[in-house]
GROMACS .gro file of C-alpha atoms in nm:
model
  292
    1MET     CA    1  -6.362   1.531   4.950
    2ILE     CA    2  -6.083   1.789   4.939
    3ASN     CA    3  -5.789   1.754   5.181
    4LEU     CA    4  -5.642   2.097   5.248
    5CYS     CA    5  -5.305   2.186   5.405
    6PHE     CA    6  -5.069   2.481   5.429
    7SER     CA    7  -4.713   2.382   5.332
    8ASP     CA    8  -4.531   2.204   5.051
    9SER     CA    9  -4.407   1.923   5.274
   10GLU     CA   10  -4.755   1.869   5.416
   11LYS     CA   11  -4.901   1.859   5.067
   12GLY     CA   12  -4.648   1.599   4.956
   13ALA     CA   13  -4.706   1.386   5.266
   14LEU     CA   14  -5.084   1.401   5.226
   15LYS     CA   15  -5.060   1.299   4.861
   16ASP     CA   16  -4.844   1.004   4.961
   17ALA     CA   17  -5.082   0.918   5.243
   18GLN     CA   18  -5.382   0.870   5.013
   19GLN     CA   19  -5.263   0.536   4.877
   20TYR     CA   20  -4.985   0.464   5.125
   21ASN     CA   21  -4.804   0.133   5.082
   22ASN     CA   22  -4.524   0.064   5.330
   23GLY     CA   23  -4.398  -0.218   5.111
   24SER     CA   24  -4.295   0.029   4.842
   25ARG     CA   25  -4.080   0.257   5.059
   26ALA     CA   26  -3.740   0.348   4.922
   27PHE     CA   27  -3.482   0.507   5.148
   28GLY     CA   28  -3.115   0.581   5.189
   29TYR     CA   29  -2.900   0.584   5.499
   30ILE     CA   30  -2.550   0.675   5.611
   31GLY     CA   31  -2.355   0.431   5.826
   32ALA     CA   32  -2.500   0.111   5.967
   33CYS     CA   33  -2.826  -0.020   5.827
   34PRO     CA   34  -3.122   0.068   6.055
   35SER     CA   35  -3.269  -0.222   6.250
   36LYS     CA   36  -3.580  -0.404   6.131
   37GLU     CA   37  -3.765  -0.277   6.437
   38PHE     CA   38  -3.675   0.083   6.352
   39LEU     CA   39  -3.783   0.042   5.990
   40LYS     CA   40  -4.109  -0.120   6.096
   41ASN     CA   41  -4.195   0.158   6.340
   42HIS     CA   42  -4.083   0.427   6.098
   43PHE     CA   43  -4.264   0.310   5.785
   44GLU     CA   44  -4.552   0.101   5.917
   45GLY     CA   45  -4.885   0.260   5.845
   46LYS     CA   46  -5.209   0.260   5.647
   47ALA     CA   47  -5.351   0.446   5.352
   48LEU     CA   48  -5.564   0.749   5.426
   49GLY     CA   49  -5.783   0.676   5.126
   50GLY     CA   50  -5.894   0.899   4.842
   51SER     CA   51  -5.694   1.040   4.552
   52SER     CA   52  -5.379   1.249   4.552
   53LYS     CA   53  -5.559   1.476   4.306
   54ASP     CA   54  -5.787   1.583   4.590
   55VAL     CA   55  -5.504   1.735   4.796
   56ILE     CA   56  -5.486   2.115   4.782
   57GLY     CA   57  -5.225   2.340   4.937
   58VAL     CA   58  -5.276   2.704   5.032
   59LEU     CA   59  -4.907   2.786   5.024
   60PHE     CA   60  -4.885   3.163   5.047
   61GLN     CA   61  -4.700   3.164   5.385
   62LEU     CA   62  -4.931   3.428   5.523
   63ASP     CA   63  -4.763   3.458   5.863
   64ILE     CA   64  -4.499   3.673   5.692
   65GLY     CA   65  -4.550   3.986   5.485
   66GLU     CA   66  -4.823   4.244   5.447
   67ILE     CA   67  -5.173   4.102   5.392
   68ALA     CA   68  -5.391   4.405   5.317
   69LYS     CA   69  -5.386   4.317   4.948
   70LYS     CA   70  -5.511   3.993   4.793
   71ALA     CA   71  -5.299   3.683   4.851
   72THR     CA   72  -5.254   3.658   4.474
   73ASP     CA   73  -5.112   4.011   4.448
   74GLU     CA   74  -4.768   4.068   4.296
   75THR     CA   75  -4.628   4.173   4.635
   76ARG     CA   76  -4.699   3.823   4.774
   77LYS     CA   77  -4.548   3.669   4.463
   78THR     CA   78  -4.230   3.874   4.509
   79LEU     CA   79  -4.206   3.771   4.875
   80LEU     CA   80  -4.248   3.401   4.794
   81TYR     CA   81  -3.975   3.433   4.531
   82ARG     CA   82  -3.742   3.578   4.795
   83ILE     CA   83  -3.824   3.297   5.039
   84LEU     CA   84  -3.793   3.014   4.786
   85LYS     CA   85  -3.502   3.142   4.580
   86SER     CA   86  -3.200   2.913   4.588
   87PRO     CA   87  -2.876   3.067   4.721
   88PHE     CA   88  -2.685   2.874   4.455
   89GLU     CA   89  -2.882   2.936   4.138
   90ASN     CA   90  -2.974   3.256   3.962
   91ASP     CA   91  -3.073   3.160   3.614
   92GLU     CA   92  -3.367   3.141   3.379
   93ARG     CA   93  -3.444   2.781   3.474
   94GLU     CA   94  -3.494   2.871   3.838
   95GLN     CA   95  -3.708   3.169   3.741
   96ASN     CA   96  -3.929   2.941   3.534
   97GLU     CA   97  -3.966   2.698   3.825
   98LEU     CA   98  -4.063   2.979   4.060
   99GLU     CA   99  -4.319   3.100   3.805
  100LYS     CA  100  -4.468   2.750   3.782
  101TYR     CA  101  -4.484   2.730   4.160
  102TRP     CA  102  -4.669   3.062   4.184
  103ASN     CA  103  -4.915   2.957   3.916
  104SER     CA  104  -4.980   2.630   4.100
  105CYS     CA  105  -5.053   2.827   4.420
  106ILE     CA  106  -5.315   3.031   4.238
  107GLU     CA  107  -5.460   2.721   4.069
  108ASP     CA  108  -5.497   2.546   4.407
  109LEU     CA  109  -5.672   2.848   4.558
  110ASN     CA  110  -5.909   2.881   4.262
  111ARG     CA  111  -5.988   2.509   4.278
  112LEU     CA  112  -6.057   2.532   4.652
  113VAL     CA  113  -6.308   2.813   4.600
  114GLU     CA  114  -6.472   2.627   4.312
  115CYS     CA  115  -6.506   2.310   4.519
  116ALA     CA  116  -6.660   2.508   4.805
  117LYS     CA  117  -6.907   2.669   4.564
  118ASN     CA  118  -7.003   2.321   4.443
  119GLY     CA  119  -7.075   2.207   4.799
  120GLU     CA  120  -6.786   1.961   4.828
  121HIS     CA  121  -6.662   1.849   5.169
  122ILE     CA  122  -6.346   2.041   5.268
  123ARG     CA  123  -6.125   1.867   5.526
  124ILE     CA  124  -5.857   2.098   5.669
  125TRP     CA  125  -5.537   1.967   5.826
  126TYR     CA  126  -5.407   2.247   6.050
  127SER     CA  127  -5.184   2.304   6.350
  128ASP     CA  128  -5.070   2.582   6.583
  129ALA     CA  129  -4.785   2.670   6.347
  130PRO     CA  130  -4.825   3.041   6.255
  131TYR     CA  131  -4.835   2.976   5.878
  132SER     CA  132  -5.105   2.713   5.935
  133VAL     CA  133  -5.326   2.926   6.161
  134CYS     CA  134  -5.295   3.218   5.918
  135GLY     CA  135  -5.382   2.986   5.631
  136LEU     CA  136  -5.687   2.857   5.818
  137HIS     CA  137  -5.821   3.207   5.885
  138PHE     CA  138  -5.751   3.316   5.529
  139VAL     CA  139  -5.930   3.011   5.386
  140MET     CA  140  -6.237   3.082   5.597
  141SER     CA  141  -6.249   3.431   5.451
  142GLN     CA  142  -6.259   3.271   5.107
  143ILE     CA  143  -6.515   2.992   5.155
  144GLN     CA  144  -6.731   3.060   5.463
  145GLU     CA  145  -7.016   3.202   5.254
  146PHE     CA  146  -7.062   2.880   5.057
  147ASP     CA  147  -7.289   2.593   5.153
  148CYS     CA  148  -7.023   2.326   5.196
  149LYS     CA  149  -6.924   2.098   5.480
  150ILE     CA  150  -6.599   2.208   5.648
  151THR     CA  151  -6.420   1.980   5.890
  152GLY     CA  152  -6.083   2.018   6.059
  153ILE     CA  153  -5.817   1.795   6.206
  154LYS     CA  154  -5.598   1.995   6.440
  155LEU     CA  155  -5.259   1.842   6.506
  156PRO     CA  156  -5.217   1.757   6.876
  157SER     CA  157  -4.902   1.886   7.042
  158PHE     CA  158  -4.814   1.526   7.130
  159MET     CA  159  -4.928   1.168   7.072
  160GLU     CA  160  -4.868   0.867   7.294
  161ASN     CA  161  -4.725   0.568   7.108
  162GLU     CA  162  -4.812   0.203   7.163
  163ASP     CA  163  -4.489   0.147   7.356
  164GLY     CA  164  -4.572   0.427   7.599
  165SER     CA  165  -4.333   0.681   7.447
  166VAL     CA  166  -4.453   1.024   7.341
  167THR     CA  167  -4.405   1.195   7.004
  168GLN     CA  168  -4.423   1.575   7.001
  169TYR     CA  169  -4.540   1.771   6.698
  170SER     CA  170  -4.526   2.134   6.591
  171SER     CA  171  -4.656   2.095   6.232
  172TRP     CA  172  -4.806   1.832   6.001
  173SER     CA  173  -4.479   1.822   5.806
  174GLU     CA  174  -4.340   1.612   6.093
  175VAL     CA  175  -4.600   1.335   6.045
  176MET     CA  176  -4.509   1.037   5.827
  177PRO     CA  177  -4.752   0.970   5.538
  178GLY     CA  178  -4.848   0.632   5.678
  179LYS     CA  179  -4.954   0.787   6.010
  180PHE     CA  180  -5.211   1.042   5.890
  181TYR     CA  181  -5.494   0.791   5.921
  182GLU     CA  182  -5.433   0.773   6.298
  183PHE     CA  183  -5.567   1.128   6.335
  184LEU     CA  184  -5.900   1.070   6.160
  185PRO     CA  185  -6.085   1.003   6.491
  186ILE     CA  186  -6.025   1.364   6.601
  187GLU     CA  187  -6.180   1.515   6.288
  188ARG     CA  188  -6.448   1.767   6.385
  189GLU     CA  189  -6.691   1.980   6.187
  190ILE     CA  190  -6.613   2.351   6.192
  191PRO     CA  191  -6.946   2.532   6.245
  192LYS     CA  192  -7.042   2.829   6.030
  193THR     CA  193  -7.039   3.058   6.332
  194LEU     CA  194  -6.670   2.979   6.392
  195CYS     CA  195  -6.597   3.026   6.022
  196LYS     CA  196  -6.745   3.376   6.046
  197VAL     CA  197  -6.545   3.454   6.360
  198MET     CA  198  -6.221   3.352   6.188
  199THR     CA  199  -6.314   3.555   5.881
  200GLN     CA  200  -6.371   3.860   6.099
  201LYS     CA  201  -6.036   3.804   6.272
  202TRP     CA  202  -5.858   3.782   5.937
  203ARG     CA  203  -6.017   4.111   5.829
  204GLU     CA  204  -5.887   4.271   6.148
  205LEU     CA  205  -5.537   4.140   6.083
  206GLN     CA  206  -5.558   4.273   5.729
  207SER     CA  207  -5.648   4.619   5.858
  208GLU     CA  208  -5.351   4.606   6.098
  209ASN     CA  209  -5.134   4.482   5.811
  210SER     CA  210  -4.823   4.414   6.018
  211TYR     CA  211  -4.535   4.233   5.853
  212LEU     CA  212  -4.547   3.938   6.094
  213ARG     CA  213  -4.812   3.730   6.271
  214ALA     CA  214  -4.767   3.474   6.549
  215VAL     CA  215  -4.975   3.256   6.779
  216VAL     CA  216  -4.957   3.406   7.128
  217ASN     CA  217  -5.140   3.232   7.415
  218GLY     CA  218  -5.333   3.034   7.157
  219LYS     CA  219  -5.448   3.341   6.964
  220LEU     CA  220  -5.339   3.463   6.622
  221THR     CA  221  -5.189   3.808   6.672
  222SER     CA  222  -5.005   4.077   6.479
  223VAL     CA  223  -4.654   4.111   6.621
  224SER     CA  224  -4.350   4.330   6.560
  225ASP     CA  225  -4.072   4.226   6.324
  226ASP     CA  226  -3.838   4.153   6.616
  227PHE     CA  227  -4.080   3.907   6.783
  228TYR     CA  228  -3.846   3.607   6.739
  229ASP     CA  229  -3.523   3.799   6.810
  230TYR     CA  230  -3.525   3.690   7.175
  231PHE     CA  231  -3.491   3.325   7.073
  232ILE     CA  232  -3.207   3.410   6.835
  233ARG     CA  233  -3.015   3.604   7.101
  234LYS     CA  234  -3.062   3.326   7.356
  235SER     CA  235  -2.905   3.079   7.111
  236ILE     CA  236  -2.599   3.279   7.005
  237PRO     CA  237  -2.282   3.100   7.130
  238ASP     CA  238  -1.985   3.285   7.275
  239ASP     CA  239  -1.744   3.156   7.012
  240GLU     CA  240  -1.759   3.186   6.634
  241PHE     CA  241  -2.047   3.009   6.463
  242MET     CA  242  -2.201   2.950   6.122
  243MET     CA  243  -2.535   3.119   6.050
  244ALA     CA  244  -2.691   2.785   5.950
  245ARG     CA  245  -2.591   2.640   6.288
  246LEU     CA  246  -2.759   2.924   6.476
  247ILE     CA  247  -3.079   2.892   6.272
  248GLY     CA  248  -3.086   2.517   6.328
  249GLU     CA  249  -3.035   2.567   6.702
  250VAL     CA  250  -3.329   2.808   6.726
  251LEU     CA  251  -3.563   2.590   6.521
  252GLY     CA  252  -3.465   2.272   6.701
  253LYS     CA  253  -3.468   2.405   7.056
  254TYR     CA  254  -3.779   2.623   7.052
  255GLN     CA  255  -3.997   2.442   6.794
  256LEU     CA  256  -4.132   2.773   6.662
  257ALA     CA  257  -4.266   2.620   6.340
  258ILE     CA  258  -4.146   2.916   6.133
  259GLY     CA  259  -3.930   2.919   5.824
  260ASP     CA  260  -3.551   2.946   5.835
  261TRP     CA  261  -3.573   3.234   5.587
  262TRP     CA  262  -3.729   3.471   5.840
  263LEU     CA  263  -3.467   3.388   6.103
  264ALA     CA  264  -3.196   3.454   5.845
  265GLU     CA  265  -3.355   3.791   5.770
  266ARG     CA  266  -3.352   3.884   6.140
  267ILE     CA  267  -2.989   3.774   6.177
  268GLN     CA  268  -2.903   3.993   5.878
  269THR     CA  269  -3.074   4.282   6.055
  270MET     CA  270  -2.864   4.215   6.367
  271ILE     CA  271  -2.553   4.222   6.148
  272ALA     CA  272  -2.661   4.555   5.997
  273ASN     CA  273  -2.708   4.692   6.350
  274ASP     CA  274  -2.358   4.571   6.456
  275GLU     CA  275  -2.505   4.331   6.710
  276ILE     CA  276  -2.341   4.045   6.521
  277LYS     CA  277  -2.041   4.069   6.292
  278VAL     CA  278  -1.936   3.863   5.993
  279VAL     CA  279  -1.599   3.699   6.059
  280LYS     CA  280  -1.575   3.513   5.730
  281LYS     CA  281  -1.801   3.505   5.427
  282GLY     CA  282  -1.903   3.165   5.293
  283ASP     CA  283  -2.024   3.056   4.952
  284PHE     CA  284  -2.374   3.175   5.045
  285VAL     CA  285  -2.525   3.368   5.334
  286TYR     CA  286  -2.611   3.066   5.550
  287SER     CA  287  -2.247   2.954   5.546
  288ASN     CA  288  -2.114   3.287   5.674
  289THR     CA  289  -1.908   3.258   5.993
  290LEU     CA  290  -2.036   3.502   6.256
  291LYS     CA  291  -1.952   3.622   6.606
  292LYS     CA  292  -2.141   3.841   6.852
   0.00000   0.00000   0.00000
């Protein structure tokens, strides 16, 4: 069985979940040592089963950027480089790491298609996060023609805990590796008819080829570049602020499940349009001090 996800953090968590062992957890902390009860609740869990080799990530971040061309096109590669590029490094070593990352993305996609051709069971871990829904539709366009079993586990927006408290989720990256097994009961087969519907929807989005896609009223939709600007403007304080603080406020308050890079791009656009001004430049763009 192949376990498929749509982000780096999800891929890492799923790999860890396969043979999860809470007795081997290593962690660091600042300040007082967490209580035994906290550690138990935080790390207690069970193994999902299977092998970490059977975890595949479709990591092209397809909610951002044009999609008319193939996901493996150079334009997508260039965009991923922009998103992943460190603000501190600009050397050959980083370039090599980015090249390895891109090659691994292509290898994972090729392996997924090959497994589908061979009739292997594909289990997809997805959520309402835009990158995840885009990834799901894209994957269907790649494998729906093959005679393979496709099941999905959609992340619920919240889960009730044993103590009666509620945990809210916006993406699988928020789920601890030892907790993935708890979601197995909601696994459902994705029928071929639905696979075809999602494939058709992805083709429509490709023909529209907007630069941004979002989930609106539960539906994947092409949206304008300024779609998230409202949330940024609502979060701008009256006094001076650091760009990183504003981005963190938007992501934390509204749970948009989008990358910080896109918000930074939109803030830069607001600066270019004199809606926000740079008061003091930091060591890198996120540390710039701004004021509206």
